[in-house]
Short mmCIF file of N, CA and C in Angstrom, two decimals:
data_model
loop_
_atom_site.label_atom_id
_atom_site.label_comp_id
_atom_site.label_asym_id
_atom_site.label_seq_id
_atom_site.Cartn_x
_atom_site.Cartn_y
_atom_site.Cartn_z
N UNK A 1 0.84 -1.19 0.00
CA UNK A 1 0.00 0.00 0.00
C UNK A 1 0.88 1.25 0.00
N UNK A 2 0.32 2.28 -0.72
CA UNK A 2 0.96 3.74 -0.82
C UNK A 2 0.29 4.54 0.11
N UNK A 3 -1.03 4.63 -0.12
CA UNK A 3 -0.95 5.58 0.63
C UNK A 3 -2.33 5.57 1.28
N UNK A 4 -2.74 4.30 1.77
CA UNK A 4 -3.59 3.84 2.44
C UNK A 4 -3.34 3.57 4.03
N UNK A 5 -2.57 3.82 4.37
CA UNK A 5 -2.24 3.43 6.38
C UNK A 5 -2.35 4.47 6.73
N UNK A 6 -2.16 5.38 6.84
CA UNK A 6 -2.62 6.43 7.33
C UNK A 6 -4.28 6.40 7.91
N UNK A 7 -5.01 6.76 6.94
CA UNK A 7 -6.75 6.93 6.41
C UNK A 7 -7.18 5.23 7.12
N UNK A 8 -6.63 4.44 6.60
CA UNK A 8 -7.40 3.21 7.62
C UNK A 8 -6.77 3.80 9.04
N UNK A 9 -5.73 3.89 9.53
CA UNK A 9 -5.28 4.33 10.93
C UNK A 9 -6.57 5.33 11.57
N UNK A 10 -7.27 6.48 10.35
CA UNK A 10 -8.39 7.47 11.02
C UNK A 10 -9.51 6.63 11.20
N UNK A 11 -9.53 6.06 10.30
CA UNK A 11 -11.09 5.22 10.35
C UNK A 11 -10.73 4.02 11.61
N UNK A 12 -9.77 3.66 11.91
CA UNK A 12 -9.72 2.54 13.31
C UNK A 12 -9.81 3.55 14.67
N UNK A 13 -9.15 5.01 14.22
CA UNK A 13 -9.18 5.30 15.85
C UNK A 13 -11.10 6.37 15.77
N UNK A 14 -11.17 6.46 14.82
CA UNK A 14 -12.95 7.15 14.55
C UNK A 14 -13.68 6.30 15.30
N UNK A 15 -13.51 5.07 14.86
CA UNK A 15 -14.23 3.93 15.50
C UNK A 15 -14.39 3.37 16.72
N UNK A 16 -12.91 3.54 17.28
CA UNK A 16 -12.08 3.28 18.77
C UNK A 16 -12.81 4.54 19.58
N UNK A 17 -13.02 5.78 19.03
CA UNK A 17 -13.56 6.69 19.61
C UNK A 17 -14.86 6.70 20.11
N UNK A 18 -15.71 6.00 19.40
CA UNK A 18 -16.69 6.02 18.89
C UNK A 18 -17.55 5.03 20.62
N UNK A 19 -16.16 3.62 20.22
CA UNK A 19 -17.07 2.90 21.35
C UNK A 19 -16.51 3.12 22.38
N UNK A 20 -14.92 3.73 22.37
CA UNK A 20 -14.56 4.41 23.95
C UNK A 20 -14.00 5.89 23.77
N UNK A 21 -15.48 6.48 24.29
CA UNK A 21 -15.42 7.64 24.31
C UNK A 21 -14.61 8.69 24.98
N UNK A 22 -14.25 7.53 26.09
CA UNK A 22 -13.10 8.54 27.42
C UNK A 22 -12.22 7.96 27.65
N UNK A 23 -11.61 7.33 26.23
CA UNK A 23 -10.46 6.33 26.48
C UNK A 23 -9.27 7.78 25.98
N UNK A 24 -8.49 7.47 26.58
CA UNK A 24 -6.88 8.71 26.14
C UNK A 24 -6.65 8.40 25.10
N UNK A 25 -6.34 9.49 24.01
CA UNK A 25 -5.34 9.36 23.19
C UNK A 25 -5.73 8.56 22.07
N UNK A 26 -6.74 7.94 21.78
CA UNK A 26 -6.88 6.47 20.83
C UNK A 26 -6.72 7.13 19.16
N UNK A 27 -7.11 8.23 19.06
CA UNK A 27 -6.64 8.76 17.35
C UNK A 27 -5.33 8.66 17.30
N UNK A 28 -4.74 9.08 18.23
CA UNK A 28 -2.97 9.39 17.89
C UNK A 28 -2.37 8.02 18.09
N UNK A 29 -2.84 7.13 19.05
CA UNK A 29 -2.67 5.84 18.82
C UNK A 29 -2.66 5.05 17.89
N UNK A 30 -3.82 5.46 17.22
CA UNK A 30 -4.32 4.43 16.11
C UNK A 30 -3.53 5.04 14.93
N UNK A 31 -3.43 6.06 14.78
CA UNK A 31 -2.81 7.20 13.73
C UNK A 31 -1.18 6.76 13.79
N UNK A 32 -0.51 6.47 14.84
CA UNK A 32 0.61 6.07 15.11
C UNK A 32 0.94 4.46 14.52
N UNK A 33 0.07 3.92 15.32
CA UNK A 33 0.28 2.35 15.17
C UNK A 33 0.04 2.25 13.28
N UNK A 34 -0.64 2.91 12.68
CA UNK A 34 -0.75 2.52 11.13
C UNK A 34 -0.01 2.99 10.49
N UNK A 35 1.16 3.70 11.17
CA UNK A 35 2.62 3.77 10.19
C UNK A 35 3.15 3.22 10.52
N UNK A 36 3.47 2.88 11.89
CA UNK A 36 4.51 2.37 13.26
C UNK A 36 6.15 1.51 12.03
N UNK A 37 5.17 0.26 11.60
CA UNK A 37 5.97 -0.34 10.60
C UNK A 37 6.97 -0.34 9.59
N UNK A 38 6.39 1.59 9.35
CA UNK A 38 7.27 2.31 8.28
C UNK A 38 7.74 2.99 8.48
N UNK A 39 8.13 2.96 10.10
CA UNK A 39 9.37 4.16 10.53
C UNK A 39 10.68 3.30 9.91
N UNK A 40 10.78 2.28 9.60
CA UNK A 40 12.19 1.28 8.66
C UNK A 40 12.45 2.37 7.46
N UNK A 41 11.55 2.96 7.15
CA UNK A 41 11.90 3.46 6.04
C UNK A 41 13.24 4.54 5.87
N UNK A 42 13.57 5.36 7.03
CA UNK A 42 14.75 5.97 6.99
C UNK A 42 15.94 5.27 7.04
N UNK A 43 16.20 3.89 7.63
CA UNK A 43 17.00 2.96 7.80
C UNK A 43 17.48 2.49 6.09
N UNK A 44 16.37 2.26 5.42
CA UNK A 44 16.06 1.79 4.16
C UNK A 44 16.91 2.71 3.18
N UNK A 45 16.27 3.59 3.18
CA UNK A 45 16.99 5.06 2.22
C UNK A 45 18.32 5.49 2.79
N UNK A 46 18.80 5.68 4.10
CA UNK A 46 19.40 6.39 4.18
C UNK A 46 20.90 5.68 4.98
N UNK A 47 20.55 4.15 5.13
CA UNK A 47 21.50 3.32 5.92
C UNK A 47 22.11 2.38 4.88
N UNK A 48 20.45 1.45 4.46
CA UNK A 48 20.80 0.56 3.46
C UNK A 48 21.02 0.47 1.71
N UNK A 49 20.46 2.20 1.84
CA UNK A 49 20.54 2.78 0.52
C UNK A 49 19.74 2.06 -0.32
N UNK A 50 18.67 1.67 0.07
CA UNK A 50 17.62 0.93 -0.78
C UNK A 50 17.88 -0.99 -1.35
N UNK A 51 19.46 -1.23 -0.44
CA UNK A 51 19.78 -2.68 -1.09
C UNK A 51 18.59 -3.75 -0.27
N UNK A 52 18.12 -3.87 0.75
CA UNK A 52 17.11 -4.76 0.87
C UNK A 52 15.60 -4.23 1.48
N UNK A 53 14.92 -5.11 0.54
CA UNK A 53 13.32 -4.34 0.90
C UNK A 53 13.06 -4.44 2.32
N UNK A 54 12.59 -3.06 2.76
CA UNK A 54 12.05 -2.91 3.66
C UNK A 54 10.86 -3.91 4.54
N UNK A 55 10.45 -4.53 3.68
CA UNK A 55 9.50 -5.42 4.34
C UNK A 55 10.02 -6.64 5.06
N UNK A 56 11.43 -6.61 4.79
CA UNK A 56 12.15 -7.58 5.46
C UNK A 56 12.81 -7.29 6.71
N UNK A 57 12.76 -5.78 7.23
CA UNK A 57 13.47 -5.68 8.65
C UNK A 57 12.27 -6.42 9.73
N UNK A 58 12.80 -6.23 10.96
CA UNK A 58 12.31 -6.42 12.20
C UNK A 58 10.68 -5.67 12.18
N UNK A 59 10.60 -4.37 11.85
CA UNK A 59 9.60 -3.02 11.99
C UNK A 59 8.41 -3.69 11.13
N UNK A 60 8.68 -5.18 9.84
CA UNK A 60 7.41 -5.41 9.37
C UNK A 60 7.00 -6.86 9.65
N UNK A 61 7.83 -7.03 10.50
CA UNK A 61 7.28 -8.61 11.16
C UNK A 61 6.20 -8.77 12.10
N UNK A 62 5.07 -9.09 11.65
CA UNK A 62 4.10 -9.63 12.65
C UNK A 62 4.18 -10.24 13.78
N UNK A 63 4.85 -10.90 13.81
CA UNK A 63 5.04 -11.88 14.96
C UNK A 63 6.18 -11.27 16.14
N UNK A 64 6.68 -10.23 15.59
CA UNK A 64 7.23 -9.01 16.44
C UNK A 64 6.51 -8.19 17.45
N UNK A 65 5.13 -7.55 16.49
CA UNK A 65 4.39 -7.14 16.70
C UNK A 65 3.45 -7.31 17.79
N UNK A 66 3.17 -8.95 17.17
CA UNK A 66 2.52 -9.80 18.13
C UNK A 66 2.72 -10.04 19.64
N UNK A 67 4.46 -10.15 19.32
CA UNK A 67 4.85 -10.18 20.95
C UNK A 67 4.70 -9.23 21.57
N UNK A 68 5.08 -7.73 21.07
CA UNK A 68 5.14 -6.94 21.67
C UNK A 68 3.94 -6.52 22.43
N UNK A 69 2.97 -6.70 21.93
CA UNK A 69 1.40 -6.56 21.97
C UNK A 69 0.90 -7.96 22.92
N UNK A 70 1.16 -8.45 22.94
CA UNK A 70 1.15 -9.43 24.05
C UNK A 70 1.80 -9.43 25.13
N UNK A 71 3.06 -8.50 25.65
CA UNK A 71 3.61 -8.49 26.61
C UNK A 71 3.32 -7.03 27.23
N UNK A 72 2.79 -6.12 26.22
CA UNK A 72 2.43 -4.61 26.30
C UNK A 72 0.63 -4.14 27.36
N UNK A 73 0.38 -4.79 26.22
CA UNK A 73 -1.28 -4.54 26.63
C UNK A 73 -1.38 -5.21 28.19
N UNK A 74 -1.05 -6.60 28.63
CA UNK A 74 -1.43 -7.00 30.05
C UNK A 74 -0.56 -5.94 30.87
N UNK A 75 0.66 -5.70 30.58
CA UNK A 75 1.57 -5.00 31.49
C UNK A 75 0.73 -3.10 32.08
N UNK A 76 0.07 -2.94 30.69
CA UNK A 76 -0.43 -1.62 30.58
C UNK A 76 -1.92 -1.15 30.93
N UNK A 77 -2.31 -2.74 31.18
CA UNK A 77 -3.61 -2.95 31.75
C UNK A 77 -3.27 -2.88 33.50
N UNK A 78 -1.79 -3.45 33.49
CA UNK A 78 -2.21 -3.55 35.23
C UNK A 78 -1.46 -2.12 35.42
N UNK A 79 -0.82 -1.12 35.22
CA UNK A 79 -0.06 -0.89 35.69
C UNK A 79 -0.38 0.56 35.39
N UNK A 80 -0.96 1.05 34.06
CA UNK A 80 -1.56 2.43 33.99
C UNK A 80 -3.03 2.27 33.21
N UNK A 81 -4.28 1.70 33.50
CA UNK A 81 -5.54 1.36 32.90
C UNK A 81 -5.53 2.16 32.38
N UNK A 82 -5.69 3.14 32.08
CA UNK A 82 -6.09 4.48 31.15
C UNK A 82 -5.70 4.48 29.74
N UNK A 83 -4.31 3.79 29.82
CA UNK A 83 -4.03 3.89 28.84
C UNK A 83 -4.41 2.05 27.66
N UNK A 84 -5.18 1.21 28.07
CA UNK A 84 -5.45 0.32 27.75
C UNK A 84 -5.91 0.29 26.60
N UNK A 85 -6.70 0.74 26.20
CA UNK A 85 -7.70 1.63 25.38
C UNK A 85 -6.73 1.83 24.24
N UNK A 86 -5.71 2.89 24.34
CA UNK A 86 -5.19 3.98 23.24
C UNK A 86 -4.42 2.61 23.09
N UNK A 87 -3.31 2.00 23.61
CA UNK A 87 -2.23 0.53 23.72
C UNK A 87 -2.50 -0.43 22.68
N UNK A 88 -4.31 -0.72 23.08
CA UNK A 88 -5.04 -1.86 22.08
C UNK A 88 -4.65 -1.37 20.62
N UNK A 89 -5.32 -0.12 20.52
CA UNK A 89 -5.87 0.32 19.54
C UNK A 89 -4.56 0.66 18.57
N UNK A 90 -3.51 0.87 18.97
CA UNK A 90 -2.09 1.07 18.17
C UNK A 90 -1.94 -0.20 17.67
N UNK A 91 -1.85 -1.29 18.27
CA UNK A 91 -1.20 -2.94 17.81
C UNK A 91 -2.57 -3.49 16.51
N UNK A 92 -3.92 -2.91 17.22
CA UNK A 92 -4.74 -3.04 16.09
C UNK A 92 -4.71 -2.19 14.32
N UNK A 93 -3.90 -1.18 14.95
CA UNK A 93 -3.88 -0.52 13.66
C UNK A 93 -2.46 -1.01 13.18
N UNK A 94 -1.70 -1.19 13.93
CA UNK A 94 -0.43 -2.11 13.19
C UNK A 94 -0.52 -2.80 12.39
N UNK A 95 -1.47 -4.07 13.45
CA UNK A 95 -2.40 -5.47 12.16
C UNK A 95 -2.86 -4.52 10.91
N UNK A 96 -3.44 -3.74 11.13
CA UNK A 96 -4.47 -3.00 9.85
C UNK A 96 -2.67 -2.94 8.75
N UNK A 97 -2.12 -2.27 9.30
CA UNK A 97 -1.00 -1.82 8.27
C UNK A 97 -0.37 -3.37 7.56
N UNK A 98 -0.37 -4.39 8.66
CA UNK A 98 0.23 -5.61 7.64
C UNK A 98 -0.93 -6.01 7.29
N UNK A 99 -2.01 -6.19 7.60
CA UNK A 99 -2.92 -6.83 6.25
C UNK A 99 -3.01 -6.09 5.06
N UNK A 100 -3.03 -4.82 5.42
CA UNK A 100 -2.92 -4.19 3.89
C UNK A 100 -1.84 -4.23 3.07
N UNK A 101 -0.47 -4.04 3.95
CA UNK A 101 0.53 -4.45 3.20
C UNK A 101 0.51 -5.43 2.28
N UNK A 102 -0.32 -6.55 2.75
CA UNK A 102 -0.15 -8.12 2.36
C UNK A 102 -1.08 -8.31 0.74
N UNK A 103 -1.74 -7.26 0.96
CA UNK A 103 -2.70 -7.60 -0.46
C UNK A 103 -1.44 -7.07 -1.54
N UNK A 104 -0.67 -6.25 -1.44
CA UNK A 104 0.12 -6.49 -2.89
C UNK A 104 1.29 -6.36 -3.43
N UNK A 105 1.90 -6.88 -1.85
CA UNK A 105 3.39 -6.54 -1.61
C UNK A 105 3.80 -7.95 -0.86
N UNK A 106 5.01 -8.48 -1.03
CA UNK A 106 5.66 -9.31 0.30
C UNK A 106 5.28 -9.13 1.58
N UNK A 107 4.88 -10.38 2.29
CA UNK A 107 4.70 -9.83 3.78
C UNK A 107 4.94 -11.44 4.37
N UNK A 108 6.17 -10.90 5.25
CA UNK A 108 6.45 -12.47 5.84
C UNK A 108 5.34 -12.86 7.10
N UNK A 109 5.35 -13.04 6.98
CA UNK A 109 4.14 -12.73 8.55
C UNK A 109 4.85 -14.22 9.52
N UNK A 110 5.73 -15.00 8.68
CA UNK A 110 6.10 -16.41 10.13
C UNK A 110 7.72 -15.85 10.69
N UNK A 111 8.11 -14.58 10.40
CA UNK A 111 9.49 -13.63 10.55
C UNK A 111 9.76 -13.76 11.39
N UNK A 112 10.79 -14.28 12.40
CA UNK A 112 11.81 -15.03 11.73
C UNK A 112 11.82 -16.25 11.60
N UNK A 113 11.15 -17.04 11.78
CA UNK A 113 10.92 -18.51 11.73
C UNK A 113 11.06 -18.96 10.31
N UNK A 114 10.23 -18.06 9.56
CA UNK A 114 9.53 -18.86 8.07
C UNK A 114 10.06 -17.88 7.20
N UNK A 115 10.45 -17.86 6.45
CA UNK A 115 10.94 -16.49 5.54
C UNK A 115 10.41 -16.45 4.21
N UNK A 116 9.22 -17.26 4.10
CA UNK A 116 8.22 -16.90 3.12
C UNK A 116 7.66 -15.76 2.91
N UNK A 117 7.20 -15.51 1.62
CA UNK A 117 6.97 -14.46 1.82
C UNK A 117 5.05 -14.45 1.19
N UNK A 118 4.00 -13.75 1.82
CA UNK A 118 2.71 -14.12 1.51
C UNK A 118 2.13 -12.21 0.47
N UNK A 119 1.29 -12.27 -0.35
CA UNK A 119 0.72 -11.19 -1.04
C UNK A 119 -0.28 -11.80 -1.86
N UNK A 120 -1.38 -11.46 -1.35
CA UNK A 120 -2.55 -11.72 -2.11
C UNK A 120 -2.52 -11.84 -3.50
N UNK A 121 -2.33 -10.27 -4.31
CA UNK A 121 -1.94 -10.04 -5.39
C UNK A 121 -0.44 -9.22 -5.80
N UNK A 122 0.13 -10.10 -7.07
CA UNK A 122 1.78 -9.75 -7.46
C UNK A 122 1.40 -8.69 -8.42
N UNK A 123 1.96 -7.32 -8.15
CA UNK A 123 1.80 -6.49 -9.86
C UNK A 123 2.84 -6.23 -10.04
N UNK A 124 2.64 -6.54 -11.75
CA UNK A 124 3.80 -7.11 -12.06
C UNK A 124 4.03 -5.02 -12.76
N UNK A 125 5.59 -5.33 -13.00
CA UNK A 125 6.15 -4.12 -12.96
C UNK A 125 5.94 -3.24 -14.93
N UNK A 126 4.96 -3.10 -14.91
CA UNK A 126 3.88 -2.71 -16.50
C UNK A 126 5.10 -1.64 -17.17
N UNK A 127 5.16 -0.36 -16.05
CA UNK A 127 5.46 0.74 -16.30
C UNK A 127 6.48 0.93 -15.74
N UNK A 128 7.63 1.96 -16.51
CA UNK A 128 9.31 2.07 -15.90
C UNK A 128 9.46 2.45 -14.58
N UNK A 129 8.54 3.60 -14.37
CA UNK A 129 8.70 3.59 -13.08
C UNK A 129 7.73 3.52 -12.26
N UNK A 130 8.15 2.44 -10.88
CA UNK A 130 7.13 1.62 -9.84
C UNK A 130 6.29 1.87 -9.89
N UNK A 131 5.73 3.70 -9.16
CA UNK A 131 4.78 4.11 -8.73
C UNK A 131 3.99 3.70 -9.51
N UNK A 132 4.16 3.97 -11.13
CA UNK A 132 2.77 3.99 -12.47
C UNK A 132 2.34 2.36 -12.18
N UNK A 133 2.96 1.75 -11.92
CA UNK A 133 2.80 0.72 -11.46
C UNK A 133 1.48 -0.17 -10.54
N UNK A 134 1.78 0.41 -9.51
CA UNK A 134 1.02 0.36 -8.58
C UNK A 134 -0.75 1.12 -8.91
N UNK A 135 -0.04 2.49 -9.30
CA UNK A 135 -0.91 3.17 -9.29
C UNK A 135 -1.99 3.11 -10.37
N UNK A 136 -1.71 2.23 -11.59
CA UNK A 136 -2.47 2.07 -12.04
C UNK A 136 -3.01 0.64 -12.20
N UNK A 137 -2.73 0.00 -10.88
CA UNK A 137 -3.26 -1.62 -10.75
C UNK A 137 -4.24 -1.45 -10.24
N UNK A 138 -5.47 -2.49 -10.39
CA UNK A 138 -6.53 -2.23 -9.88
C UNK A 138 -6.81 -2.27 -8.30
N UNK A 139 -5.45 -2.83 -7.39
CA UNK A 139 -5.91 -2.60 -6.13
C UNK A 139 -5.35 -1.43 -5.39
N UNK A 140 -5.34 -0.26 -6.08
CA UNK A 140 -5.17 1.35 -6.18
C UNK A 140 -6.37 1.67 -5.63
N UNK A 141 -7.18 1.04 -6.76
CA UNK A 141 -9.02 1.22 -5.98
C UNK A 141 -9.15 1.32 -4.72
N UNK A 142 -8.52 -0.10 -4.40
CA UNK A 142 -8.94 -0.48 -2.47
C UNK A 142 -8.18 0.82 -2.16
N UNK A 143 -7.51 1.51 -2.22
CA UNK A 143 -6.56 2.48 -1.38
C UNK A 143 -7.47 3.44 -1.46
N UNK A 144 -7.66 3.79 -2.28
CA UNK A 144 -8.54 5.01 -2.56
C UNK A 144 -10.05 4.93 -2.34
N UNK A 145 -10.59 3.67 -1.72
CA UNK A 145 -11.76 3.50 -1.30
C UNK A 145 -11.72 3.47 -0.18
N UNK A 146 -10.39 3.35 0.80
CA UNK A 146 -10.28 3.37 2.07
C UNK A 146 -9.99 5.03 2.13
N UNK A 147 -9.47 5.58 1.49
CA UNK A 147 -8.87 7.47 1.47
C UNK A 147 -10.50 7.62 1.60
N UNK A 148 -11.31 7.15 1.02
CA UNK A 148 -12.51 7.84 0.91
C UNK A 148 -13.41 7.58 2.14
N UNK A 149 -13.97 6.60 2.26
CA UNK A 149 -13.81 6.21 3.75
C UNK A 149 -13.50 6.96 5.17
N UNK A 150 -12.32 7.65 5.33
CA UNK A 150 -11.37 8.40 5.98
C UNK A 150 -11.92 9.70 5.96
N UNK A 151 -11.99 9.94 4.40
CA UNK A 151 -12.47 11.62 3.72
C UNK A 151 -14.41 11.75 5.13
N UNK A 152 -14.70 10.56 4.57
CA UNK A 152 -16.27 10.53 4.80
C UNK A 152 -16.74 10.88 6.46
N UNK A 153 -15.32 10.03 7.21
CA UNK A 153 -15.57 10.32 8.89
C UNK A 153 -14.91 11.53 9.14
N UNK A 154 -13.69 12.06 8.33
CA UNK A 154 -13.60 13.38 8.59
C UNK A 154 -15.08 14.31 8.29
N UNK A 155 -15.61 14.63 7.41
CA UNK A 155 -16.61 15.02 6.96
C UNK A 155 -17.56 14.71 8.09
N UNK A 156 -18.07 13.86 8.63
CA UNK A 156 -18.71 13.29 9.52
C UNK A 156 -19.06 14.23 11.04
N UNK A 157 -17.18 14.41 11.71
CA UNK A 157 -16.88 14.82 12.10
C UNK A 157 -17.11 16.51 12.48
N UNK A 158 -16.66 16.67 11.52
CA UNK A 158 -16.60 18.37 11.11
C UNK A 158 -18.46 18.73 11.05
N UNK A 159 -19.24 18.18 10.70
CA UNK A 159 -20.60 18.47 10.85
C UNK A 159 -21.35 18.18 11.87
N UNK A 160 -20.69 17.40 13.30
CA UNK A 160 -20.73 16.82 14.10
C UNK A 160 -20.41 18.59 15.26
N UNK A 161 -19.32 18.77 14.57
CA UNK A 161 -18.72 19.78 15.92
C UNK A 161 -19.25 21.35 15.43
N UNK A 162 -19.76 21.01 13.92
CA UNK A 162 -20.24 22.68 13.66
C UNK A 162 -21.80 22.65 14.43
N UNK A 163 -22.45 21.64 14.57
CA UNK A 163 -23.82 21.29 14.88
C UNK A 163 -23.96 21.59 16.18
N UNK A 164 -22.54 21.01 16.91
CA UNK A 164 -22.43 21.24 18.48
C UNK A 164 -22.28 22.80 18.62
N UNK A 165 -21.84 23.39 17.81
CA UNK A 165 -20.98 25.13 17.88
C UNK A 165 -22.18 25.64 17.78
N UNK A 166 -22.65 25.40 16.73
CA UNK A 166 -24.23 25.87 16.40
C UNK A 166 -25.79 26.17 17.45
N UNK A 167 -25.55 24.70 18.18
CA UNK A 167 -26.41 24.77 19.15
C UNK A 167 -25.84 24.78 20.29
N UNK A 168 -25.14 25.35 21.29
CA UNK A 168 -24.67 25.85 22.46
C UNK A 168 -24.44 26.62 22.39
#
């Protein structure tokens, strides 16, 4: 995905909001956790100079993730509740970032155990350069049906708080 983690990240913490209303922090959580993966990317450009794909460090392994989120959330449940809520909701938008990854890119998900690599759909490289690539494969759509999505609860939002301004 290009430029779809973000916009699913709004629409998970819209939602997170939605059913915990007085939970801390859960947009910036969720907003966080759906890049979290692609902070590798400066490592990538600017360490490894682009010699191995990014989807292969530590930052896009699931089962990284997994642990972390398994040793995180009970610890953060006993120890500051408040923040339980926003904690969940980051590791959930993580997942969000590798399943999407997975529809059309490499994604090891058994890392380091299994070094397979899983993607729904392969596009194959049409146009010289990547982006046209991507961008004009048909699961561009899904990205841009999730941007829209995103667009729709912002929108949502904003008529939500002019309504409140309006009547008080």
């Amino acid at each position: 995905m290009l430029i779809a983690h973000l916009p699913a990240g709004y629409v998970i913490g819209s939602l997170a909001r939605r059913m915990a209303p007085t939970a801390r922090s859960v947009m910036l959580a969720a907003l966080a956790g759906s890049v979290a993966p692609d902070f590798d990317i400066a490592w990538f450009w600017f360490v490894d100079n682009g010699g191995v794909h990014h989807r292969t460090y530590p930052t896009h392994w699931p089962l990284l993730w997994a642990a972390l989120a398994a040793f995180l959330i009970p610890l953060v449940t006993l120890a500051a509740r408040r923040w339980k809520v926003a904690v969940a909701v980051f590791f959930l938008a993580v997942l969000s970032h590798m399943i999407l990854d997975s529809v059309a890119a490499p994604m090891h998900w058994l890392m380091p155990f299994d070094d397979r690599a899983v993607e729904l759909v392969r596009i194959p490289a049409t146009y010289s350069y990547w982006i046209l690539s991507f961008m004009l494969h048909w699961t561009f759509a899904l990205e841009t049906g999730i941007c829209a999505v995103a667009a729709w609860f912002v929108r949502k939002r904003r008529e939500q708080r002019n309504f409140a301004r309006n009547f008080t």
